[in-house]
Amino acid sequence: MQQVRALPVVGGFADRLLAEDLPDLPHQRRAEVVGFVARRVDGLPSFTRFGVLLIGVVFRALLAVPGGWGLGRVVLRLPLPFVAEYPRLVRSLGYAYVWEHWPSTTPTGGAA
Amino acid sequence: MIARPADAAMDAEVLVIGSGAGGATTAAVLAEAGIDVLVVEEGEWVEQGDTVPFSLDQMDRQYRAGGVTVALGLPSVAYTEGRCAGGGTEVNSGLYWRPPGELLARWREDFRIADFDPAELLSIADEVETVLHVGTDPAGPTAPSEAMRRGADALGWRNGEIPRWMRHDGSGAGQRQSMTRTYLPRAAASGARIVTGCRVDRLELDGDRAVAAHTTLPDGRTGRITFRDVFVCGGAIQSPALLQRSGIRGNIGRSLAVHPTVKLAARFADPLNIPDDVPVHQVKEFAPHLSFGGSASNPGLVALSLLDEWNGFRDAVVDWPRISVYYAAITSQGRGRVFSVPRLRDPIVTYHLTARDRALLRSGLGRLALLMLEAGADTVFPSFRGAPAVRTRKHVATMERLFSANRASVMTVHLCSTVPIGEEAARCGADSFGRVHGATNIHVNDASLLPTAPGVNPQATVMAFAIRNARRFAAGESHG
Ligand SMILES: Cc1cc2nc3c(=O)[nH]c(=O)nc-3n(C[C@H](O)[C@H](O)[C@H](O)COP(=O)(O)OP(=O)(O)OC[C@H]3O[C@@H](n4cnc5c(N)ncnc54)[C@H](O)[C@@H]3O)c2cc1C
């Protein structure tokens, strides 16, 4: 379990989510944020990390099929314990990074 | 910098695991009594000033898991633990509360803590106040602090500036009197060895005695430390986890107590944000059940506080210089658990809020919103999914109606009570001086021992207990 790196598992999802939330965030910055999110997931306590990677694998699979992202968003809105925490975790880490590093970022991610 | 690298094999009369509020004081008291002490700390030694307080970089270097730790439940409760030389004392807000006298007396009765004189703890607190230079800020309250005071005064609610362990120089600049500045150097000056970057994985037992600690360095190298006695001071999550990993049973990790908090962001007409410090005012009108205070509010944390209702609140993120984040904290009836699962490095932590806790969080957030409006906030942004922006008293009522703890960002930085102290066998994990029930030479001496969450910032209470117990040990009176 420790050998599985987070970036390949959560990277695609984080990238997609942040691209949608913060459409004006420059690509290079988004890549930096995704890298940070993955590093933090790598450092999570064992059980949480396992859970996040498990959910991440499911969403990675969803992202790989046509229409999968739409389906994934529906799933995320269901009141499923812990599943809804996944985008929340990505957003928390991502937003904290964006506004700490580039405090004048606009609400849509633009560099003011 | 007084830390040194670990050797593969080491020996000490007393091994102290963890160097936070409990471990550092334990090490100083024992070393000053002439005992050969070795302190082993999992985190690194980070000098103050090397990281920006409350930044992500600080979280990377000085917090466990980068500050992303959570007690599972509905809702889950996010918590943070320091993981560096000095533990939580290096990263915390430095707000000092004496142990509450009546609470100490209640603990003595309820948990049957023998030879426990609240007056003794309060006199230790006096000493701690001197060592840590506890005092108010000579520069006066900052703008976010002043906002709390203004709002509370307008409502006639009891409030005040909380003193901090901060030493101010002639220019007024403050230096946090954390453990790396105070008790750890004292311990080292009396001969204690301090090893950082070295994790204790488990204790090796021989019957009811621990004979060695098995350690791992960040590069994977392992080691073994032998000792006569061991003080486990890893904090309220890691201490029970370590004991469980070592095969120690009993009331270990079953009664985690915390102060759950909910937050809001308050926006004012003028800039007030202070990115690298916290407000020092607290409102205690409804204490001990409910308290209000200020949180770290750098732009990243402001964005986080708006996150739960991002679609509605996101435009406010650009106003972060005019925003400060505040919290409502409760004393919780709920409890949590810490349990170690074989082959998992980290423990699983759970927490359960009771119906009363949820109601208190709801009314707490409502009152806090009111307070901020009275302080002059033009808009209050509560941190829960589905929250409305609050601009008037009427909105406060709507907000309370919509609030659900399950949709809120509930978090805590005060973790206690996983190895409660006392002779009450059904509830306590350690005896009246912190020795683990059923073990002869294993002592716990940190926040785990507090019988319940104290209803105030806990570090001073942790330190007072730790000093009391270490003194008793040094005097030879608690040997089995
Ligand atoms: C962000 C934050 C803000 C806070 N603000 C305040 C405040 O303003 N006022 C207040 O009174 N309290 C505050 N607190 C709480 C206070 O810091 C704690 O109550 C106190 O530090 C607890 O002391 P401790 O000795 O139990 O644990 P800690 O101080 O957490 O120390 C435990 C140490 O043990 C180490 N350790 C753990 N396991 C192992 C192992 N297996 N091997 C080796 N080392 C190990 C850890 O790395 C850590 O350094 C705050 C806490 C945080 C996190």
PDB file of N, CA, C and O in Angstrom, chain B residues 145-194:
ATOM      1  N   SER B 145      -8.524  40.941  17.001  1.00  0.00           N
ATOM      2  CA  SER B 145      -8.784  40.756  18.426  1.00  0.00           C
ATOM      3  C   SER B 145      -9.744  41.827  18.914  1.00  0.00           C
ATOM      4  O   SER B 145     -10.701  41.562  19.644  1.00  0.00           O
ATOM      5  N   GLU B 146      -9.441  43.031  18.487  1.00  0.00           N
ATOM      6  CA  GLU B 146     -10.241  44.190  18.873  1.00  0.00           C
ATOM      7  C   GLU B 146     -11.692  44.020  18.398  1.00  0.00           C
ATOM      8  O   GLU B 146     -12.641  44.398  19.102  1.00  0.00           O
ATOM      9  N   ALA B 147     -11.850  43.395  17.235  1.00  0.00           N
ATOM     10  CA  ALA B 147     -13.208  43.166  16.714  1.00  0.00           C
ATOM     11  C   ALA B 147     -13.990  42.249  17.665  1.00  0.00           C
ATOM     12  O   ALA B 147     -15.164  42.491  17.952  1.00  0.00           O
ATOM     13  N   MET B 148     -13.316  41.218  18.166  1.00  0.00           N
ATOM     14  CA  MET B 148     -13.982  40.311  19.124  1.00  0.00           C
ATOM     15  C   MET B 148     -14.428  41.088  20.359  1.00  0.00           C
ATOM     16  O   MET B 148     -15.533  40.929  20.852  1.00  0.00           O
ATOM     17  N   ARG B 149     -13.501  41.888  20.860  1.00  0.00           N
ATOM     18  CA  ARG B 149     -13.812  42.649  22.071  1.00  0.00           C
ATOM     19  C   ARG B 149     -14.996  43.585  21.840  1.00  0.00           C
ATOM     20  O   ARG B 149     -15.924  43.636  22.642  1.00  0.00           O
ATOM     21  N   ARG B 150     -14.952  44.258  20.698  1.00  0.00           N
ATOM     22  CA  ARG B 150     -16.009  45.226  20.382  1.00  0.00           C
ATOM     23  C   ARG B 150     -17.379  44.540  20.342  1.00  0.00           C
ATOM     24  O   ARG B 150     -18.340  45.000  20.952  1.00  0.00           O
ATOM     25  N   GLY B 151     -17.431  43.422  19.631  1.00  0.00           N
ATOM     26  CA  GLY B 151     -18.702  42.712  19.501  1.00  0.00           C
ATOM     27  C   GLY B 151     -19.198  42.220  20.847  1.00  0.00           C
ATOM     28  O   GLY B 151     -20.386  42.343  21.184  1.00  0.00           O
ATOM     29  N   ALA B 152     -18.288  41.660  21.639  1.00  0.00           N
ATOM     30  CA  ALA B 152     -18.686  41.119  22.935  1.00  0.00           C
ATOM     31  C   ALA B 152     -19.127  42.243  23.865  1.00  0.00           C
ATOM     32  O   ALA B 152     -20.147  42.118  24.564  1.00  0.00           O
ATOM     33  N   ASP B 153     -18.399  43.339  23.850  1.00  0.00           N
ATOM     34  CA  ASP B 153     -18.780  44.476  24.705  1.00  0.00           C
ATOM     35  C   ASP B 153     -20.176  44.986  24.328  1.00  0.00           C
ATOM     36  O   ASP B 153     -20.992  45.298  25.195  1.00  0.00           O
ATOM     37  N   ALA B 154     -20.430  45.059  23.033  1.00  0.00           N
ATOM     38  CA  ALA B 154     -21.732  45.560  22.579  1.00  0.00           C
ATOM     39  C   ALA B 154     -22.863  44.676  23.094  1.00  0.00           C
ATOM     40  O   ALA B 154     -23.956  45.148  23.388  1.00  0.00           O
ATOM     41  N   LEU B 155     -22.567  43.390  23.206  1.00  0.00           N
ATOM     42  CA  LEU B 155     -23.600  42.457  23.667  1.00  0.00           C
ATOM     43  C   LEU B 155     -23.560  42.271  25.182  1.00  0.00           C
ATOM     44  O   LEU B 155     -24.378  41.529  25.738  1.00  0.00           O
ATOM     45  N   GLY B 156     -22.589  42.875  25.826  1.00  0.00           N
ATOM     46  CA  GLY B 156     -22.439  42.713  27.268  1.00  0.00           C
ATOM     47  C   GLY B 156     -21.926  41.329  27.644  1.00  0.00           C
ATOM     48  O   GLY B 156     -22.202  40.832  28.742  1.00  0.00           O
ATOM     49  N   TRP B 157     -21.174  40.705  26.745  1.00  0.00           N
ATOM     50  CA  TRP B 157     -20.665  39.354  27.010  1.00  0.00           C
ATOM     51  C   TRP B 157     -19.249  39.423  27.585  1.00  0.00           C
ATOM     52  O   TRP B 157     -18.413  40.210  27.125  1.00  0.00           O
ATOM     53  N   ARG B 158     -18.998  38.559  28.536  1.00  0.00           N
ATOM     54  CA  ARG B 158     -17.704  38.507  29.206  1.00  0.00           C
ATOM     55  C   ARG B 158     -16.610  38.150  28.189  1.00  0.00           C
ATOM     56  O   ARG B 158     -16.744  37.187  27.429  1.00  0.00           O
ATOM     57  N   ASN B 159     -15.546  38.931  28.193  1.00  0.00           N
ATOM     58  CA  ASN B 159     -14.459  38.653  27.245  1.00  0.00           C
ATOM     59  C   ASN B 159     -13.170  39.227  27.791  1.00  0.00           C
ATOM     60  O   ASN B 159     -13.185  40.023  28.733  1.00  0.00           O
ATOM     61  N   GLY B 160     -12.081  38.829  27.207  1.00  0.00           N
ATOM     62  CA  GLY B 160     -10.814  39.389  27.656  1.00  0.00           C
ATOM     63  C   GLY B 160      -9.669  38.932  26.791  1.00  0.00           C
ATOM     64  O   GLY B 160      -9.801  37.980  26.000  1.00  0.00           O
ATOM     65  N   GLU B 161      -8.551  39.625  26.943  1.00  0.00           N
ATOM     66  CA  GLU B 161      -7.339  39.213  26.238  1.00  0.00           C
ATOM     67  C   GLU B 161      -6.736  38.042  26.989  1.00  0.00           C
ATOM     68  O   GLU B 161      -6.574  38.101  28.215  1.00  0.00           O
ATOM     69  N   ILE B 162      -6.390  37.006  26.286  1.00  0.00           N
ATOM     70  CA  ILE B 162      -5.787  35.828  26.914  1.00  0.00           C
ATOM     71  C   ILE B 162      -4.267  36.007  26.877  1.00  0.00           C
ATOM     72  O   ILE B 162      -3.700  36.268  25.807  1.00  0.00           O
ATOM     73  N   PRO B 163      -3.611  35.861  28.023  1.00  0.00           N
ATOM     74  CA  PRO B 163      -2.149  36.006  27.996  1.00  0.00           C
ATOM     75  C   PRO B 163      -1.503  34.879  27.188  1.00  0.00           C
ATOM     76  O   PRO B 163      -2.106  33.839  26.978  1.00  0.00           O
ATOM     77  N   ARG B 164      -0.291  35.134  26.764  1.00  0.00           N
ATOM     78  CA  ARG B 164       0.418  34.118  25.968  1.00  0.00           C
ATOM     79  C   ARG B 164       1.806  33.879  26.531  1.00  0.00           C
ATOM     80  O   ARG B 164       2.359  34.714  27.242  1.00  0.00           O
ATOM     81  N   TRP B 165       2.382  32.732  26.139  1.00  0.00           N
ATOM     82  CA  TRP B 165       3.775  32.471  26.511  1.00  0.00           C
ATOM     83  C   TRP B 165       4.646  33.092  25.422  1.00  0.00           C
ATOM     84  O   TRP B 165       5.084  32.468  24.482  1.00  0.00           O
ATOM     85  N   MET B 166       4.894  34.357  25.637  1.00  0.00           N
ATOM     86  CA  MET B 166       5.591  35.137  24.626  1.00  0.00           C
ATOM     87  C   MET B 166       6.530  36.071  25.369  1.00  0.00           C
ATOM     88  O   MET B 166       6.108  36.767  26.296  1.00  0.00           O
ATOM     89  N   ARG B 167       7.784  36.082  24.944  1.00  0.00           N
ATOM     90  CA  ARG B 167       8.732  36.989  25.589  1.00  0.00           C
ATOM     91  C   ARG B 167       8.946  38.169  24.653  1.00  0.00           C
ATOM     92  O   ARG B 167       9.328  37.964  23.499  1.00  0.00           O
ATOM     93  N   HIS B 168       8.675  39.358  25.160  1.00  0.00           N
ATOM     94  CA  HIS B 168       8.764  40.531  24.292  1.00  0.00           C
ATOM     95  C   HIS B 168      10.084  41.258  24.530  1.00  0.00           C
ATOM     96  O   HIS B 168      10.482  41.473  25.672  1.00  0.00           O
ATOM     97  N   ASP B 169      10.749  41.619  23.430  1.00  0.00           N
ATOM     98  CA  ASP B 169      11.993  42.364  23.605  1.00  0.00           C
ATOM     99  C   ASP B 169      11.681  43.874  23.633  1.00  0.00           C
ATOM    100  O   ASP B 169      10.509  44.268  23.575  1.00  0.00           O
ATOM    101  N   GLY B 170      12.715  44.675  23.718  1.00  0.00           N
ATOM    102  CA  GLY B 170      12.549  46.116  23.846  1.00  0.00           C
ATOM    103  C   GLY B 170      11.701  46.713  22.731  1.00  0.00           C
ATOM    104  O   GLY B 170      10.925  47.644  22.947  1.00  0.00           O
ATOM    105  N   SER B 171      11.829  46.133  21.526  1.00  0.00           N
ATOM    106  CA  SER B 171      11.083  46.691  20.385  1.00  0.00           C
ATOM    107  C   SER B 171       9.639  46.209  20.383  1.00  0.00           C
ATOM    108  O   SER B 171       8.850  46.622  19.532  1.00  0.00           O
ATOM    109  N   GLY B 172       9.299  45.323  21.330  1.00  0.00           N
ATOM    110  CA  GLY B 172       7.919  44.823  21.391  1.00  0.00           C
ATOM    111  C   GLY B 172       7.730  43.527  20.637  1.00  0.00           C
ATOM    112  O   GLY B 172       6.668  42.910  20.695  1.00  0.00           O
ATOM    113  N   ALA B 173       8.771  43.087  19.882  1.00  0.00           N
ATOM    114  CA  ALA B 173       8.643  41.836  19.119  1.00  0.00           C
ATOM    115  C   ALA B 173       8.545  40.664  20.095  1.00  0.00           C
ATOM    116  O   ALA B 173       9.243  40.629  21.111  1.00  0.00           O
ATOM    117  N   GLY B 174       7.677  39.708  19.782  1.00  0.00           N
ATOM    118  CA  GLY B 174       7.461  38.576  20.686  1.00  0.00           C
ATOM    119  C   GLY B 174       8.179  37.321  20.228  1.00  0.00           C
ATOM    120  O   GLY B 174       8.281  37.054  19.035  1.00  0.00           O
ATOM    121  N   GLN B 175       8.695  36.579  21.182  1.00  0.00           N
ATOM    122  CA  GLN B 175       9.327  35.288  20.886  1.00  0.00           C
ATOM    123  C   GLN B 175       8.545  34.230  21.658  1.00  0.00           C
ATOM    124  O   GLN B 175       8.493  34.258  22.892  1.00  0.00           O
ATOM    125  N   ARG B 176       7.932  33.309  20.927  1.00  0.00           N
ATOM    126  CA  ARG B 176       7.111  32.285  21.558  1.00  0.00           C
ATOM    127  C   ARG B 176       7.963  31.412  22.490  1.00  0.00           C
ATOM    128  O   ARG B 176       9.015  30.911  22.089  1.00  0.00           O
ATOM    129  N   GLN B 177       7.526  31.235  23.701  1.00  0.00           N
ATOM    130  CA  GLN B 177       8.298  30.448  24.668  1.00  0.00           C
ATOM    131  C   GLN B 177       7.838  28.990  24.623  1.00  0.00           C
ATOM    132  O   GLN B 177       7.248  28.454  25.556  1.00  0.00           O
ATOM    133  N   SER B 178       8.127  28.381  23.487  1.00  0.00           N
ATOM    134  CA  SER B 178       7.751  26.986  23.274  1.00  0.00           C
ATOM    135  C   SER B 178       8.783  26.091  23.969  1.00  0.00           C
ATOM    136  O   SER B 178       9.734  26.581  24.590  1.00  0.00           O
ATOM    137  N   MET B 179       8.615  24.790  23.836  1.00  0.00           N
ATOM    138  CA  MET B 179       9.509  23.869  24.552  1.00  0.00           C
ATOM    139  C   MET B 179      10.947  23.923  24.037  1.00  0.00           C
ATOM    140  O   MET B 179      11.886  23.713  24.798  1.00  0.00           O
ATOM    141  N   THR B 180      11.156  24.230  22.745  1.00  0.00           N
ATOM    142  CA  THR B 180      12.545  24.299  22.258  1.00  0.00           C
ATOM    143  C   THR B 180      13.273  25.523  22.820  1.00  0.00           C
ATOM    144  O   THR B 180      14.489  25.639  22.694  1.00  0.00           O
ATOM    145  N   ARG B 181      12.516  26.446  23.402  1.00  0.00           N
ATOM    146  CA  ARG B 181      13.118  27.646  23.988  1.00  0.00           C
ATOM    147  C   ARG B 181      13.236  27.549  25.500  1.00  0.00           C
ATOM    148  O   ARG B 181      13.864  28.400  26.117  1.00  0.00           O
ATOM    149  N   THR B 182      12.556  26.597  26.086  1.00  0.00           N
ATOM    150  CA  THR B 182      12.458  26.609  27.546  1.00  0.00           C
ATOM    151  C   THR B 182      12.880  25.260  28.151  1.00  0.00           C
ATOM    152  O   THR B 182      14.038  25.061  28.493  1.00  0.00           O
ATOM    153  N   TYR B 183      11.943  24.327  28.225  1.00  0.00           N
ATOM    154  CA  TYR B 183      12.215  23.104  28.984  1.00  0.00           C
ATOM    155  C   TYR B 183      13.196  22.152  28.288  1.00  0.00           C
ATOM    156  O   TYR B 183      13.931  21.437  28.962  1.00  0.00           O
ATOM    157  N   LEU B 184      13.226  22.139  26.951  1.00  0.00           N
ATOM    158  CA  LEU B 184      14.188  21.230  26.296  1.00  0.00           C
ATOM    159  C   LEU B 184      15.631  21.696  26.525  1.00  0.00           C
ATOM    160  O   LEU B 184      16.489  20.880  26.907  1.00  0.00           O
ATOM    161  N   PRO B 185      15.943  22.990  26.348  1.00  0.00           N
ATOM    162  CA  PRO B 185      17.305  23.435  26.691  1.00  0.00           C
ATOM    163  C   PRO B 185      17.643  23.187  28.164  1.00  0.00           C
ATOM    164  O   PRO B 185      18.780  22.842  28.503  1.00  0.00           O
ATOM    165  N   ARG B 186      16.644  23.346  29.023  1.00  0.00           N
ATOM    166  CA  ARG B 186      16.886  23.087  30.448  1.00  0.00           C
ATOM    167  C   ARG B 186      17.246  21.624  30.671  1.00  0.00           C
ATOM    168  O   ARG B 186      18.175  21.300  31.423  1.00  0.00           O
ATOM    169  N   ALA B 187      16.506  20.751  30.003  1.00  0.00           N
ATOM    170  CA  ALA B 187      16.790  19.319  30.134  1.00  0.00           C
ATOM    171  C   ALA B 187      18.196  19.021  29.627  1.00  0.00           C
ATOM    172  O   ALA B 187      18.984  18.320  30.276  1.00  0.00           O
ATOM    173  N   ALA B 188      18.526  19.599  28.470  1.00  0.00           N
ATOM    174  CA  ALA B 188      19.848  19.347  27.883  1.00  0.00           C
ATOM    175  C   ALA B 188      20.952  19.885  28.789  1.00  0.00           C
ATOM    176  O   ALA B 188      22.001  19.249  28.961  1.00  0.00           O
ATOM    177  N   ALA B 189      20.694  21.044  29.376  1.00  0.00           N
ATOM    178  CA  ALA B 189      21.706  21.643  30.255  1.00  0.00           C
ATOM    179  C   ALA B 189      21.979  20.743  31.456  1.00  0.00           C
ATOM    180  O   ALA B 189      23.067  20.786  32.042  1.00  0.00           O
ATOM    181  N   SER B 190      21.001  19.919  31.815  1.00  0.00           N
ATOM    182  CA  SER B 190      21.213  18.998  32.942  1.00  0.00           C
ATOM    183  C   SER B 190      21.598  17.604  32.467  1.00  0.00           C
ATOM    184  O   SER B 190      21.474  16.631  33.217  1.00  0.00           O
ATOM    185  N   GLY B 191      21.994  17.500  31.211  1.00  0.00           N
ATOM    186  CA  GLY B 191      22.567  16.249  30.731  1.00  0.00           C
ATOM    187  C   GLY B 191      21.635  15.372  29.913  1.00  0.00           C
ATOM    188  O   GLY B 191      22.056  14.308  29.432  1.00  0.00           O
ATOM    189  N   ALA B 192      20.384  15.772  29.732  1.00  0.00           N
ATOM    190  CA  ALA B 192      19.492  14.938  28.921  1.00  0.00           C
ATOM    191  C   ALA B 192      19.971  14.935  27.476  1.00  0.00           C
ATOM    192  O   ALA B 192      20.418  15.958  26.963  1.00  0.00           O
ATOM    193  N   ARG B 193      19.892  13.769  26.854  1.00  0.00           N
ATOM    194  CA  ARG B 193      20.201  13.675  25.429  1.00  0.00           C
ATOM    195  C   ARG B 193      18.885  13.776  24.655  1.00  0.00           C
ATOM    196  O   ARG B 193      17.885  13.179  25.067  1.00  0.00           O
ATOM    197  N   ILE B 194      18.890  14.515  23.565  1.00  0.00           N
ATOM    198  CA  ILE B 194      17.662  14.703  22.784  1.00  0.00           C
ATOM    199  C   ILE B 194      17.928  14.254  21.350  1.00  0.00           C
ATOM    200  O   ILE B 194      18.811  14.789  20.681  1.00  0.00           O
TER     201      ILE B 194
END
